Tab-separated table of C-alpha atoms and ligand atoms in Angstrom:
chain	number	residue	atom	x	y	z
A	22	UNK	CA	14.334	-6.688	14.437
A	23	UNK	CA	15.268	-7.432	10.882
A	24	UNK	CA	11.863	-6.714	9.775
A	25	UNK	CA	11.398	-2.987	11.519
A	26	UNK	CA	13.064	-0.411	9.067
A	27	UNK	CA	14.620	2.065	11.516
A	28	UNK	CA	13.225	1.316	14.769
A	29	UNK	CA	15.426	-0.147	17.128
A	30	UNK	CA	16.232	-0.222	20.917
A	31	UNK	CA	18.775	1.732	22.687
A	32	UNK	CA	19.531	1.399	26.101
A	33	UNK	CA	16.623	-0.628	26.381
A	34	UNK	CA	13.724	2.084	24.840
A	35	UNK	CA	12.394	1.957	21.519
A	36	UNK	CA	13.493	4.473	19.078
A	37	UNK	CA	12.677	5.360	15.999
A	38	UNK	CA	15.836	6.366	14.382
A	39	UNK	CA	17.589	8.396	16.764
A	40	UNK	CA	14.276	9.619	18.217
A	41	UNK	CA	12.905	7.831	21.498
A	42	UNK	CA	9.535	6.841	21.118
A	43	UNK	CA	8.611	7.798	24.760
A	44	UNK	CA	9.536	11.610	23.769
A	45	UNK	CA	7.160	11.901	21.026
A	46	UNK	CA	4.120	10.099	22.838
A	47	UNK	CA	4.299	12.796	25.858
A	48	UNK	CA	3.127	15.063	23.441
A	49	UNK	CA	0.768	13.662	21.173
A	50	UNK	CA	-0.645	11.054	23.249
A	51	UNK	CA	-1.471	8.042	22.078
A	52	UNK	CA	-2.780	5.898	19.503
A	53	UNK	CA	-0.166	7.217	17.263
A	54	UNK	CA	1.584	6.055	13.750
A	55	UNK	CA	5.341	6.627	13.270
A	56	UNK	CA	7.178	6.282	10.299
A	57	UNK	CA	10.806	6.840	9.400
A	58	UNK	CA	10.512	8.715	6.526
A	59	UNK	CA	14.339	7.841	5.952
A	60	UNK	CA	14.135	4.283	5.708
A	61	UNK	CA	10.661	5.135	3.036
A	62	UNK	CA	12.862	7.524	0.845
A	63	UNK	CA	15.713	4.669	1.064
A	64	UNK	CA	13.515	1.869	0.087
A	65	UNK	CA	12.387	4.145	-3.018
A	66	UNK	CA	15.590	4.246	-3.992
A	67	UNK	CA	16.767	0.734	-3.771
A	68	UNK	CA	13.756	0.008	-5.776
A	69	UNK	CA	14.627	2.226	-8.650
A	70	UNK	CA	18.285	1.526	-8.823
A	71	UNK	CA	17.399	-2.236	-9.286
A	72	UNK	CA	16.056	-1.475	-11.914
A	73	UNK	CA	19.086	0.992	-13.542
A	74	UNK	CA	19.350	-0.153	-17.079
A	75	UNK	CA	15.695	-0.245	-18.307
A	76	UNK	CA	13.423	2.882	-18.598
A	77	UNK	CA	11.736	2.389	-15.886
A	78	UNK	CA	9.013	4.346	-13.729
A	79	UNK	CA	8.053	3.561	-10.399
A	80	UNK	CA	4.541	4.736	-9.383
A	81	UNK	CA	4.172	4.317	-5.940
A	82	UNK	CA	0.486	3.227	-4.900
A	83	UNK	CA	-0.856	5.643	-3.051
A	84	UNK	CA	-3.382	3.144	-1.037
A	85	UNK	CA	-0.841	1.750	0.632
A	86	UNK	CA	-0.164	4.648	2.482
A	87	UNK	CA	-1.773	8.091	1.526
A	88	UNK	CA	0.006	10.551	3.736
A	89	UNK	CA	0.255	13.934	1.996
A	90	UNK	CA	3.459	14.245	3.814
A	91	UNK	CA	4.305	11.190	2.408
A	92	UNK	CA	3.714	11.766	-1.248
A	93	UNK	CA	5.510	14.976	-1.006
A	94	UNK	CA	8.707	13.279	-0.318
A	95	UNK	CA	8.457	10.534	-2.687
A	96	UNK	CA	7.483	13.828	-5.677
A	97	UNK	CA	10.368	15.596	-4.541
A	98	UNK	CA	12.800	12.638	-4.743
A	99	UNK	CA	11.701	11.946	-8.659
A	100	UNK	CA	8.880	9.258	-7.667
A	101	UNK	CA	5.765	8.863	-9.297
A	102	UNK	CA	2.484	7.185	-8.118
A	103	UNK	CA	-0.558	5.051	-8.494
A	104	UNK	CA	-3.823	6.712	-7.631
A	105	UNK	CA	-7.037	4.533	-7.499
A	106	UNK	CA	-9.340	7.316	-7.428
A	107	UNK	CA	-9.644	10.983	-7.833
A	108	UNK	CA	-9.423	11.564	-4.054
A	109	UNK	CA	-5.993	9.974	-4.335
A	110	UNK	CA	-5.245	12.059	-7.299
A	111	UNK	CA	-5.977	15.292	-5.287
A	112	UNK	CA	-3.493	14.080	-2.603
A	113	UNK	CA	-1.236	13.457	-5.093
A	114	UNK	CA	-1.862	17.021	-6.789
A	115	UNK	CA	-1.538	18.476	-3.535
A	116	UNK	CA	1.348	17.025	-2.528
A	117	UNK	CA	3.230	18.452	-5.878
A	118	UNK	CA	3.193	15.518	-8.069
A	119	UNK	CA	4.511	15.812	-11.163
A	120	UNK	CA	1.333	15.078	-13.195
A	121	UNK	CA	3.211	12.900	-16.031
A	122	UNK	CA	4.443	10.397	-13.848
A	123	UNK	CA	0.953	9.683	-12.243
A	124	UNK	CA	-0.821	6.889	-13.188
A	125	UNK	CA	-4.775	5.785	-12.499
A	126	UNK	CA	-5.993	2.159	-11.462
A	127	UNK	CA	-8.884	0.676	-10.130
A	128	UNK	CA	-11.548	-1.598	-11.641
A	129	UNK	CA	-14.409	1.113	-11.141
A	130	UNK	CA	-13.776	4.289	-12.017
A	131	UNK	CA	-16.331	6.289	-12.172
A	132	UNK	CA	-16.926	9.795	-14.565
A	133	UNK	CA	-15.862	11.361	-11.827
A	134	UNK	CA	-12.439	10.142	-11.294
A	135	UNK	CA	-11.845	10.014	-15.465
A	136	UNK	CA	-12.889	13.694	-16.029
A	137	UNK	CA	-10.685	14.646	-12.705
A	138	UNK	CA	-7.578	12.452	-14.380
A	139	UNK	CA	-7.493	13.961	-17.592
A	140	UNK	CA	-7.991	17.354	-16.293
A	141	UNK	CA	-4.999	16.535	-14.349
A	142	UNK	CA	-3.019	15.196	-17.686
A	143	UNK	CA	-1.621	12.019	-16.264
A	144	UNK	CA	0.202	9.735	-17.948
A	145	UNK	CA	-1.943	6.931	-18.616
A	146	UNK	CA	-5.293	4.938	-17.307
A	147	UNK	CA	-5.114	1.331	-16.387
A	148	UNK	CA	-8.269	-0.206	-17.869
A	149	UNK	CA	-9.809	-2.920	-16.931
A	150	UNK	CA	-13.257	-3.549	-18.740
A	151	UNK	CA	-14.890	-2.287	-22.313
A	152	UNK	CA	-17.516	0.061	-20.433
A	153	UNK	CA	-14.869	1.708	-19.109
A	154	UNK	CA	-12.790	1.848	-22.104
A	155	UNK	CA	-15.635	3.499	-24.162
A	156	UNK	CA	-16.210	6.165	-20.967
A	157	UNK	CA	-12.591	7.426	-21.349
A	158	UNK	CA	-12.926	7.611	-24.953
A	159	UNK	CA	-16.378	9.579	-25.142
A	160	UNK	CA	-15.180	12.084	-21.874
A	161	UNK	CA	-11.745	12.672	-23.497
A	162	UNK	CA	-13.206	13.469	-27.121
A	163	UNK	CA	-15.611	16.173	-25.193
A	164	UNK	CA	-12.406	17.531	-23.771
A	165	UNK	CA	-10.528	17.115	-27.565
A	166	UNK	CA	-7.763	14.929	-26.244
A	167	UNK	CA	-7.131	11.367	-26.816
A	168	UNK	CA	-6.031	9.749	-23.211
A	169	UNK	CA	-3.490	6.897	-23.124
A	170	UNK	CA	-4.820	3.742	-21.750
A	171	UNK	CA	-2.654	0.676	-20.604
A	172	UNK	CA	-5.151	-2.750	-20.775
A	173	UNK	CA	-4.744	-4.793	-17.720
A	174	UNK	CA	-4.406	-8.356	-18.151
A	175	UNK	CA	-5.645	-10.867	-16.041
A	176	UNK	CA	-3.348	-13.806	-16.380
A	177	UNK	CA	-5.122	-16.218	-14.589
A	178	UNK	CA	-1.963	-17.130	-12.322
A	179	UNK	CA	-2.869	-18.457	-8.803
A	180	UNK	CA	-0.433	-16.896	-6.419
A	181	UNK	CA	0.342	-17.845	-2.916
A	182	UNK	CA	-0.648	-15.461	-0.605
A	183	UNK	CA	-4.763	-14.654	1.441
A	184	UNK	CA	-7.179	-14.934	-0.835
A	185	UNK	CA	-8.574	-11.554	0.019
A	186	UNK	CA	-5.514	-10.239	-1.693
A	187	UNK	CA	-5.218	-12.312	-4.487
A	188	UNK	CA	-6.059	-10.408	-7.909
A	189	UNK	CA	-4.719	-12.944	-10.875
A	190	UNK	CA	-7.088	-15.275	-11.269
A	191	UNK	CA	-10.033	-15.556	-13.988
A	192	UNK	CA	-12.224	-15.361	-11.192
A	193	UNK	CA	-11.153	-12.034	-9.704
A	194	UNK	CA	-12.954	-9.519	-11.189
A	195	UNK	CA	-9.529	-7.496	-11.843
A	196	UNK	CA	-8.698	-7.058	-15.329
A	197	UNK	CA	-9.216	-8.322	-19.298
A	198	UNK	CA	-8.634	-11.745	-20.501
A	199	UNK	CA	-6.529	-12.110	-23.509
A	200	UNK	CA	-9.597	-12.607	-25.964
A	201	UNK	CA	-11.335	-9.574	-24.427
A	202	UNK	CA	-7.436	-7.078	-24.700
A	203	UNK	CA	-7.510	-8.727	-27.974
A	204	UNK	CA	-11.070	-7.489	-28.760
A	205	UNK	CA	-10.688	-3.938	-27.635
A	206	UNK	CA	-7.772	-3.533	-29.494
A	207	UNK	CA	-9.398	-4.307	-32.971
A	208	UNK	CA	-12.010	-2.225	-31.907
A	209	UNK	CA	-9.443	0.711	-31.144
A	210	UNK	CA	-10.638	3.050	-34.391
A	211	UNK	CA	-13.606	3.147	-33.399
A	212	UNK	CA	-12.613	4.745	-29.815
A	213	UNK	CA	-10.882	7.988	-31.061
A	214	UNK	CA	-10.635	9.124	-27.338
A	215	UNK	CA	-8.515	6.297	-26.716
A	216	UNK	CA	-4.903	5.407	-28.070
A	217	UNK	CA	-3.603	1.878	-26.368
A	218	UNK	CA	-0.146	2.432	-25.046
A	219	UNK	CA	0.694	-0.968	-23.551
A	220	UNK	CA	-0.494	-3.888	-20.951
A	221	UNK	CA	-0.533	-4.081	-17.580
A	222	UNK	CA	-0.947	-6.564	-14.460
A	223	UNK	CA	-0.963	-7.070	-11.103
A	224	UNK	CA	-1.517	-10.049	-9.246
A	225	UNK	CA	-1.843	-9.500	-6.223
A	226	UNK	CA	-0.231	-8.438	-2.694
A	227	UNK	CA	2.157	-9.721	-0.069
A	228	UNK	CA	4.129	-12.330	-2.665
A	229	UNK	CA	7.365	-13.371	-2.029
A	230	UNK	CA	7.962	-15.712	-4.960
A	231	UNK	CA	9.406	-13.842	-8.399
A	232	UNK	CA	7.916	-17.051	-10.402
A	233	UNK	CA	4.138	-15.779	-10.959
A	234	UNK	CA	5.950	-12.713	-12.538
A	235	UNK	CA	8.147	-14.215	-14.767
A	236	UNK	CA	4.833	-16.199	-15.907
A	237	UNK	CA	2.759	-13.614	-16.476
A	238	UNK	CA	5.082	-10.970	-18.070
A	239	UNK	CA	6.134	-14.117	-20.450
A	240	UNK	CA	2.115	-14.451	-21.636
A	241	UNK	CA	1.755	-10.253	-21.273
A	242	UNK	CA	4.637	-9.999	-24.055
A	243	UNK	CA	2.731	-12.749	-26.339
A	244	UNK	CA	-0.880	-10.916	-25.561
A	245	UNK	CA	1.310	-7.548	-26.320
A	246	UNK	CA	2.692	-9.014	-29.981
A	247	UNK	CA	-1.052	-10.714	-30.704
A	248	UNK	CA	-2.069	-6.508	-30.890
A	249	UNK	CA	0.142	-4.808	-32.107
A	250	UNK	CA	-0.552	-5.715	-35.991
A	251	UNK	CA	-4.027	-4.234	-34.672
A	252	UNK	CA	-3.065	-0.676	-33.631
A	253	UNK	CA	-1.496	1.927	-35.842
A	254	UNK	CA	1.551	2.504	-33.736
A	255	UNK	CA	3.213	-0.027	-31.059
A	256	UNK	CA	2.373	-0.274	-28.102
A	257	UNK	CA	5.493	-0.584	-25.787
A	258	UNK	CA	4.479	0.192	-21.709
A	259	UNK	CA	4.823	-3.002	-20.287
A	260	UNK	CA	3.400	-2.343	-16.203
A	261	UNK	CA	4.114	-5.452	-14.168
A	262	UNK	CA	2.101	-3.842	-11.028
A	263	UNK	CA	3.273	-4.357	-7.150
A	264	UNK	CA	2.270	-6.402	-4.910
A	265	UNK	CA	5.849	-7.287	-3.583
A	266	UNK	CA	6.053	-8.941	-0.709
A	267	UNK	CA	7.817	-8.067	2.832
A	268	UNK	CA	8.632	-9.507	6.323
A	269	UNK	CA	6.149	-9.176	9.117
A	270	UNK	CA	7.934	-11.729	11.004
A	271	UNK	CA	11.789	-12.572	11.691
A	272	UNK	CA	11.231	-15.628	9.944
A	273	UNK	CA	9.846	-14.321	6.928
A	274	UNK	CA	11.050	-13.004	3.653
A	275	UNK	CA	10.877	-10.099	1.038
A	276	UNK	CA	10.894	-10.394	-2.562
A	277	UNK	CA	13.712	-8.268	-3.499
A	278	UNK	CA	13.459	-5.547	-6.386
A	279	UNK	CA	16.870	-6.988	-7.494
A	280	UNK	CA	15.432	-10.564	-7.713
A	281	UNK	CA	12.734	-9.026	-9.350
A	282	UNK	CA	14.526	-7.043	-12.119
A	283	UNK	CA	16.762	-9.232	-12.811
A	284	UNK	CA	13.210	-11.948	-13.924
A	285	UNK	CA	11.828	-8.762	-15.781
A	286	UNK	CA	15.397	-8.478	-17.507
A	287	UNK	CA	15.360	-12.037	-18.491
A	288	UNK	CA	12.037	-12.257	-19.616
A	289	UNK	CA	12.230	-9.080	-21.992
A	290	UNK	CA	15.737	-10.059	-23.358
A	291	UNK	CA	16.620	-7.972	-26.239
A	292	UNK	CA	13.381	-6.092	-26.320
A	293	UNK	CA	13.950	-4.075	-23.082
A	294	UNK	CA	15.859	-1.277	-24.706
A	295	UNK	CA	12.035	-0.772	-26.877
A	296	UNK	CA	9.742	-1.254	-23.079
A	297	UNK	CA	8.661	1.508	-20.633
A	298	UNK	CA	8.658	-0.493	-17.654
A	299	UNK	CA	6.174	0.813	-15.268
A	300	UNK	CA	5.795	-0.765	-11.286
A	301	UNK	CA	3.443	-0.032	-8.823
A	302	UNK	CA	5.406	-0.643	-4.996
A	303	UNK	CA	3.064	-0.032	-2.196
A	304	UNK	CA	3.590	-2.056	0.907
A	305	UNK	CA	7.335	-2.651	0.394
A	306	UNK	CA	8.289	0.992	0.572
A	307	UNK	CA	6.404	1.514	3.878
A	308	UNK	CA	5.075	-1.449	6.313
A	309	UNK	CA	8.275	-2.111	7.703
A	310	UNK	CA	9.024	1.902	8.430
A	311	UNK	CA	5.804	2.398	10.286
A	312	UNK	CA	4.475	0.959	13.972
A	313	UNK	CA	1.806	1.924	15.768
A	314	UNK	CA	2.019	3.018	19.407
A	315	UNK	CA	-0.579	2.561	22.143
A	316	UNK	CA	-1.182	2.064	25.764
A	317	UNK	CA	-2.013	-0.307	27.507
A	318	UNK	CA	-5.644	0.738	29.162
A	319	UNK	CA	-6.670	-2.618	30.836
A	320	UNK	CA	-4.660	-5.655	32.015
A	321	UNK	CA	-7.172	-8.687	32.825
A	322	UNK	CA	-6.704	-11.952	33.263
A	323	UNK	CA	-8.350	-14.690	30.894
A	324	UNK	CA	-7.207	-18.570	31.241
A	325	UNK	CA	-5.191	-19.938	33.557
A	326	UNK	CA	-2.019	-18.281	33.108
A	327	UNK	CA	-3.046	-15.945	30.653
A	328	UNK	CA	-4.051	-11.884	29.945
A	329	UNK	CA	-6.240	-9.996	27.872
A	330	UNK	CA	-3.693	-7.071	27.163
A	331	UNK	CA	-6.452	-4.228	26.246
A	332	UNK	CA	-4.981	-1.167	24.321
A	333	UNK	CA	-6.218	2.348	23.106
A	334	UNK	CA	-6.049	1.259	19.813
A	335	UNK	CA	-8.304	-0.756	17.965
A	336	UNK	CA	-9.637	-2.660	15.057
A	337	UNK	CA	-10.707	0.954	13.838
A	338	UNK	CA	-7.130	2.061	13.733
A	339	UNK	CA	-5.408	-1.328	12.079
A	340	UNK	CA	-7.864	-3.400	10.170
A	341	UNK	CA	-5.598	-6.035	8.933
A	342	UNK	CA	-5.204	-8.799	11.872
A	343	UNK	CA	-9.374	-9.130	11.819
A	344	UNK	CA	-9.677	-8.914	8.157
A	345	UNK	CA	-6.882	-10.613	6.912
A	346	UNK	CA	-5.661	-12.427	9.877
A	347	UNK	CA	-2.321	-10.576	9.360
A	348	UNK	CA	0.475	-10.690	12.181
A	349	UNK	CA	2.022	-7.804	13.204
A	350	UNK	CA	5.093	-8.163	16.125
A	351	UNK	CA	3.780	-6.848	19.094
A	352	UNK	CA	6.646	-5.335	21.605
A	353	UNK	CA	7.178	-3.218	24.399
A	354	UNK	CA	8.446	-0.199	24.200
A	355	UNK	CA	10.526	0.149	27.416
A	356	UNK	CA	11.865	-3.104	27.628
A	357	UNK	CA	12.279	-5.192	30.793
A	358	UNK	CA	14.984	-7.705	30.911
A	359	UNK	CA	14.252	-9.380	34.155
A	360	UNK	CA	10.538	-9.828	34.248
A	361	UNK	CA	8.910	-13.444	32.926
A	362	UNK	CA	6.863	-13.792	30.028
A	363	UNK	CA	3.791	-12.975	30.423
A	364	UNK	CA	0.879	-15.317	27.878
A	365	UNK	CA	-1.002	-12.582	26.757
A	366	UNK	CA	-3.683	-12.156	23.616
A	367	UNK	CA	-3.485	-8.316	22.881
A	368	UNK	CA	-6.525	-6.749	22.238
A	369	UNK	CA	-8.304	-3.560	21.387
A	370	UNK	CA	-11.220	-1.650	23.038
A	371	UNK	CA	-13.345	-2.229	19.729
A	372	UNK	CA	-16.945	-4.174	20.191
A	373	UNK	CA	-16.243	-6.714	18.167
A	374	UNK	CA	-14.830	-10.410	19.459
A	375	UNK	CA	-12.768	-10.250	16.074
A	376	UNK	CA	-10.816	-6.830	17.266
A	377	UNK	CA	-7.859	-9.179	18.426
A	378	UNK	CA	-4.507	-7.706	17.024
A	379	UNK	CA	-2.955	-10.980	18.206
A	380	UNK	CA	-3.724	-13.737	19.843
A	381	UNK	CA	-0.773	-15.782	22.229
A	382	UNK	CA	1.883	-13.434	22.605
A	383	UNK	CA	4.762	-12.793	25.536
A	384	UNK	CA	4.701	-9.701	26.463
A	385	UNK	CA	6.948	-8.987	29.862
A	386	UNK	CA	4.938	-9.648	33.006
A	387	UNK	CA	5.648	-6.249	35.041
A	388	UNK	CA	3.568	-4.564	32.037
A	389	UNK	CA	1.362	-2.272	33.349
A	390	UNK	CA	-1.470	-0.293	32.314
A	391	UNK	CA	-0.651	3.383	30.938
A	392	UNK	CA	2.629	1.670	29.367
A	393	UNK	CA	3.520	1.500	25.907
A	394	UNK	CA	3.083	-1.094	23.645
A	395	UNK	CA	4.752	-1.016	19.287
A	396	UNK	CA	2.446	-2.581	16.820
A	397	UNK	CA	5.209	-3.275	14.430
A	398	UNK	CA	5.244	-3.235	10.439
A	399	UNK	CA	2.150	-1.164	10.403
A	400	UNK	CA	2.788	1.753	7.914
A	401	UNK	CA	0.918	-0.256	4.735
A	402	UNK	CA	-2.770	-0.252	4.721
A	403	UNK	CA	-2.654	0.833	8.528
A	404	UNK	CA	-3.582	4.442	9.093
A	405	UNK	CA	-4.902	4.245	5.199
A	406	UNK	CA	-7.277	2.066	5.898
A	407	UNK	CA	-8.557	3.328	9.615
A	408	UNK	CA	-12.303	4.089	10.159
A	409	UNK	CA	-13.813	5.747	12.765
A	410	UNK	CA	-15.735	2.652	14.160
A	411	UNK	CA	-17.675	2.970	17.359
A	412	UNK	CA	-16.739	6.823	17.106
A	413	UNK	CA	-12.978	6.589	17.704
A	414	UNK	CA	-11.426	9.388	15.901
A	415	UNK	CA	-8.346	9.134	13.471
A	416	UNK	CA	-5.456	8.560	15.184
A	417	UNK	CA	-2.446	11.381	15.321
A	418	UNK	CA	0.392	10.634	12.391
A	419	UNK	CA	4.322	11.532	12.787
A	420	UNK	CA	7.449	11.727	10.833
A	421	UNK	CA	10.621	11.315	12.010
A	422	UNK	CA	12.823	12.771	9.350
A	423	UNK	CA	17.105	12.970	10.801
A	424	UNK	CA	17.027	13.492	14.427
A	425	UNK	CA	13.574	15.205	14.096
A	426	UNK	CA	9.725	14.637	14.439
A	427	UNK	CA	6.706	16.160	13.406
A	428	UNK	CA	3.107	15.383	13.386
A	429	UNK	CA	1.974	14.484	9.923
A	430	UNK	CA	-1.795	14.203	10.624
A	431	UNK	CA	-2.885	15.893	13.666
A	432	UNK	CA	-5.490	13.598	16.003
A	433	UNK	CA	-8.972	14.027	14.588
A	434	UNK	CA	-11.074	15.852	17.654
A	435	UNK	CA	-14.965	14.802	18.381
A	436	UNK	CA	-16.207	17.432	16.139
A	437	UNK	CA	-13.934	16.772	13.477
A	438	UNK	CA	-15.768	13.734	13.380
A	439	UNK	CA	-19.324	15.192	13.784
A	440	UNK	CA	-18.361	17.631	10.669
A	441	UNK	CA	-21.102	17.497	8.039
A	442	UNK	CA	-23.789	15.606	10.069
A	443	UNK	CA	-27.438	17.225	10.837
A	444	UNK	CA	-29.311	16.544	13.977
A	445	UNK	CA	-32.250	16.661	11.648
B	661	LLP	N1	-1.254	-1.870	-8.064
B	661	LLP	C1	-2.538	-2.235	-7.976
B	661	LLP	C2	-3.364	-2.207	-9.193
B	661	LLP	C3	-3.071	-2.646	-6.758
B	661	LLP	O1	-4.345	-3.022	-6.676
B	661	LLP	C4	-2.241	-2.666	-5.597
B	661	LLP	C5	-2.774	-3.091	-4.308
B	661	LLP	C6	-0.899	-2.261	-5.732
B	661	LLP	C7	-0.440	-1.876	-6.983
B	661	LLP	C8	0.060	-2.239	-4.588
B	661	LLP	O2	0.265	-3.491	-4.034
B	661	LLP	P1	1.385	-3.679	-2.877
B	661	LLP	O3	2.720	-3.409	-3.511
B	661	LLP	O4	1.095	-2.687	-1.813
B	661	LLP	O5	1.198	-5.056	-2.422
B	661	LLP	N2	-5.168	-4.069	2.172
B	661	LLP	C9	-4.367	-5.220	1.839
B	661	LLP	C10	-3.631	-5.036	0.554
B	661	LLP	C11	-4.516	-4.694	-0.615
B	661	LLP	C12	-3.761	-4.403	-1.868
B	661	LLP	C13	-4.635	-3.794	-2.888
B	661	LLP	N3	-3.989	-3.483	-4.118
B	661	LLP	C14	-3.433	-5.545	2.999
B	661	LLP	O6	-3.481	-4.854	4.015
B	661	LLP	O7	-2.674	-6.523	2.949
């Protein structure tokens, strides 16, 4: 399993590092998320030593995954981090981010989330329209500081990946054309809340291709020398977003960091000693080193010669096969050598005909209900993007850190879930 960052089988039952799976589900039950936390602090690192060489940030976006837990072990090994909102801020803040190294995206901030950010003192806002431009500028002169703000450019570069996770085309509504950055930046004097500190993209998520990058940091560098004549000192953060792509599949690839920095080297040449490089990794520093484990509640046949595998987990818990069609590996966590392959579509308990995790798998044929089944590659946008549809509550979270566990996120109970509701 090429594609699973520390989980493996030994002796035939899935482990997740040196920890069996089987051990950890007797006590928390299941649905539950596991994540090696080793393999997430290793990817981190392989990420920022690709890019030795340049000054260089990485900002790990929090969406991706938004485990305090998490964050707190990225902070502590020197990482710094996206936040899309001030909710995500206050994980960060609570996890012990180091404010200067946190960075805020999103193409709707409200007052809210600005006031909350500079409070904070991060490093910088991505911006991504005049309206919002002008409401950093006017909350940051009430507060008597003028905030750094990064533009983000939308290149207009079609990338290949699901449309729902595209971001770098004119039509998106992510980002500033170059006429628009180009705009804002004459009208810069007139903003004294504002000072613009560099240009920004991000084109979208799951790409395994380095070109759209190289194409879009080429026209970011042109946009980048069109301003600067404009502003009264240089701008020089250059923030080539994430989006980098992983395996979900044996057959599949990852876009390397190394393949990566070495297009971002090319493409600055001799200006990268005078360019903060800033990226924002989500998915490639997690999907791989999480899986989601359930049982299997119902076994029922559907076609000839095929099975509705029904878990305890559902379309509430991992969103992205019905609204992305995304595949995830699904495999057995005990496995059995000698049974037959079983046809199966694996499902989940949700009421909704589109809560299919995936559909035409094998899946060994003496599976029975109450056994284990690994959702695979399911620690991006998995547990961060769960909803309590048809009142299932949150599902438990654990780290396995060494040879040890611990629950992350404890299961959310029935009146967790009621909290804050009136009968009248
Ligand atoms: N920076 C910005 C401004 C973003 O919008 C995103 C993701 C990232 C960085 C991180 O991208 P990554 O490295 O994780 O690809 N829910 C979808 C993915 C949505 C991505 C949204 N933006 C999925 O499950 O595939």
């Amino acid at each position: 399993m090429t594609f699973a960052d520390g989980f493996s089988y030994r002796d035939g039952s899935l482990h997740c590092g040196p920890v069996r799976i089987a051990d950890i589900t007797r006590e928390t039950g299941t649905p539950v998320w596991v994540y090696h936390f080793d393999s997430i602090v290793a990817r981190y690192h392989e990420h920022r030593d690709a890019f030795a060489g340049l000054t260089h940030q990485t900002c790990y976006a929090v969406k991706a995954n938004s485990s305090l837990a998490l964050l707190r072990m990225l902070a502590r090994a020197g990482c710094g981090f996206d936040a899309n909102s001030r909710g995500e801020l206050h994980r960060c803040l609570t996890a012990g981010a180091d404010p200067t190294r946190i960075i805020m995206t999103g193409v709707g901030k409200s007052s809210a989330d600005i006031a909350a950010a500079l409070d904070a003192g991060i490093a910088y806002f991505n911006v991504e329209s005049a309206s919002e431009c002008r409401l950093i500028s006017e909350l940051a002169t009430r507060r008597g500081v003028r905030a750094n703000i990064v533009l983000r450019l939308n290149p207009d570069i079609e990338t290949d990946t699901h449309p729902y996770i595209s971001t770098g085309e004119a039509s998106h509504k992510f980002g500033l054309n170059p006429a628009d950055i180009r705009t804002l930046a004459s009208q810069e004097s007139w903003l004294p809340g504002v000072r613009i500190a560099g240009l920004s993209f991000h084109l979208g998520s799951q790409l395994v291709s380095t070109d759209p990058y190289r194409d879009a940091l080429r026209l970011l560098l042109k946009v980048l020398d069109d301003i600067t004549p404009l502003l009264p000192e240089a701008p020089d953060v250059v923030d080539v977003g994430g989006g980098f792509g992983v395996p979900y599949a044996a057959d599949e690839s990852a876009l390397s960091p190394e393949s990566l920095a070495d297009v971002i080297r090319d493409v600055l040449g001799d200006r990268a000693a005078s360019i903060q490089l800033i990226t924002e990794p989500g998915r490639s520093f997690v999907a791989n080193a999480g899986a989601l484990f359930c049982s299997v509640e119902h076994l029922k046949p559907s076609a000839p010669n095929r099975t509705f595998v029904i878990l305890d987990a559902g379309m509430n818990d991992l969103m992205r096969p019905a609204l992305y069609q995304a595949r995830h590996a699904i495999i057995p966590v005990q496995r059995d050598e000698n049974a037959e392959p079983m046809l199966c579509d694996v499902v989940g308990p949700v009421c909704e005909s589109s809560d299919v995790f995936v559909a035409g798998t094998e899946l060994p044929s003496s599976l029975q209900r109450g056994q284990l089944v690994a959702i695979l590659s399911a620690g991006a946008y998995g547990s961060s993007m769960s909803s309590t549809y048809n009142s299932r509550p949150l599902a438990t979270e654990v780290a396995v850190v060494g040879d040890a566990w611990t629950v992350i996120r404890e299961r959310q109970t029935l009146d967790d879930m009621l909290r804050g509701e009136k009968l009248r």
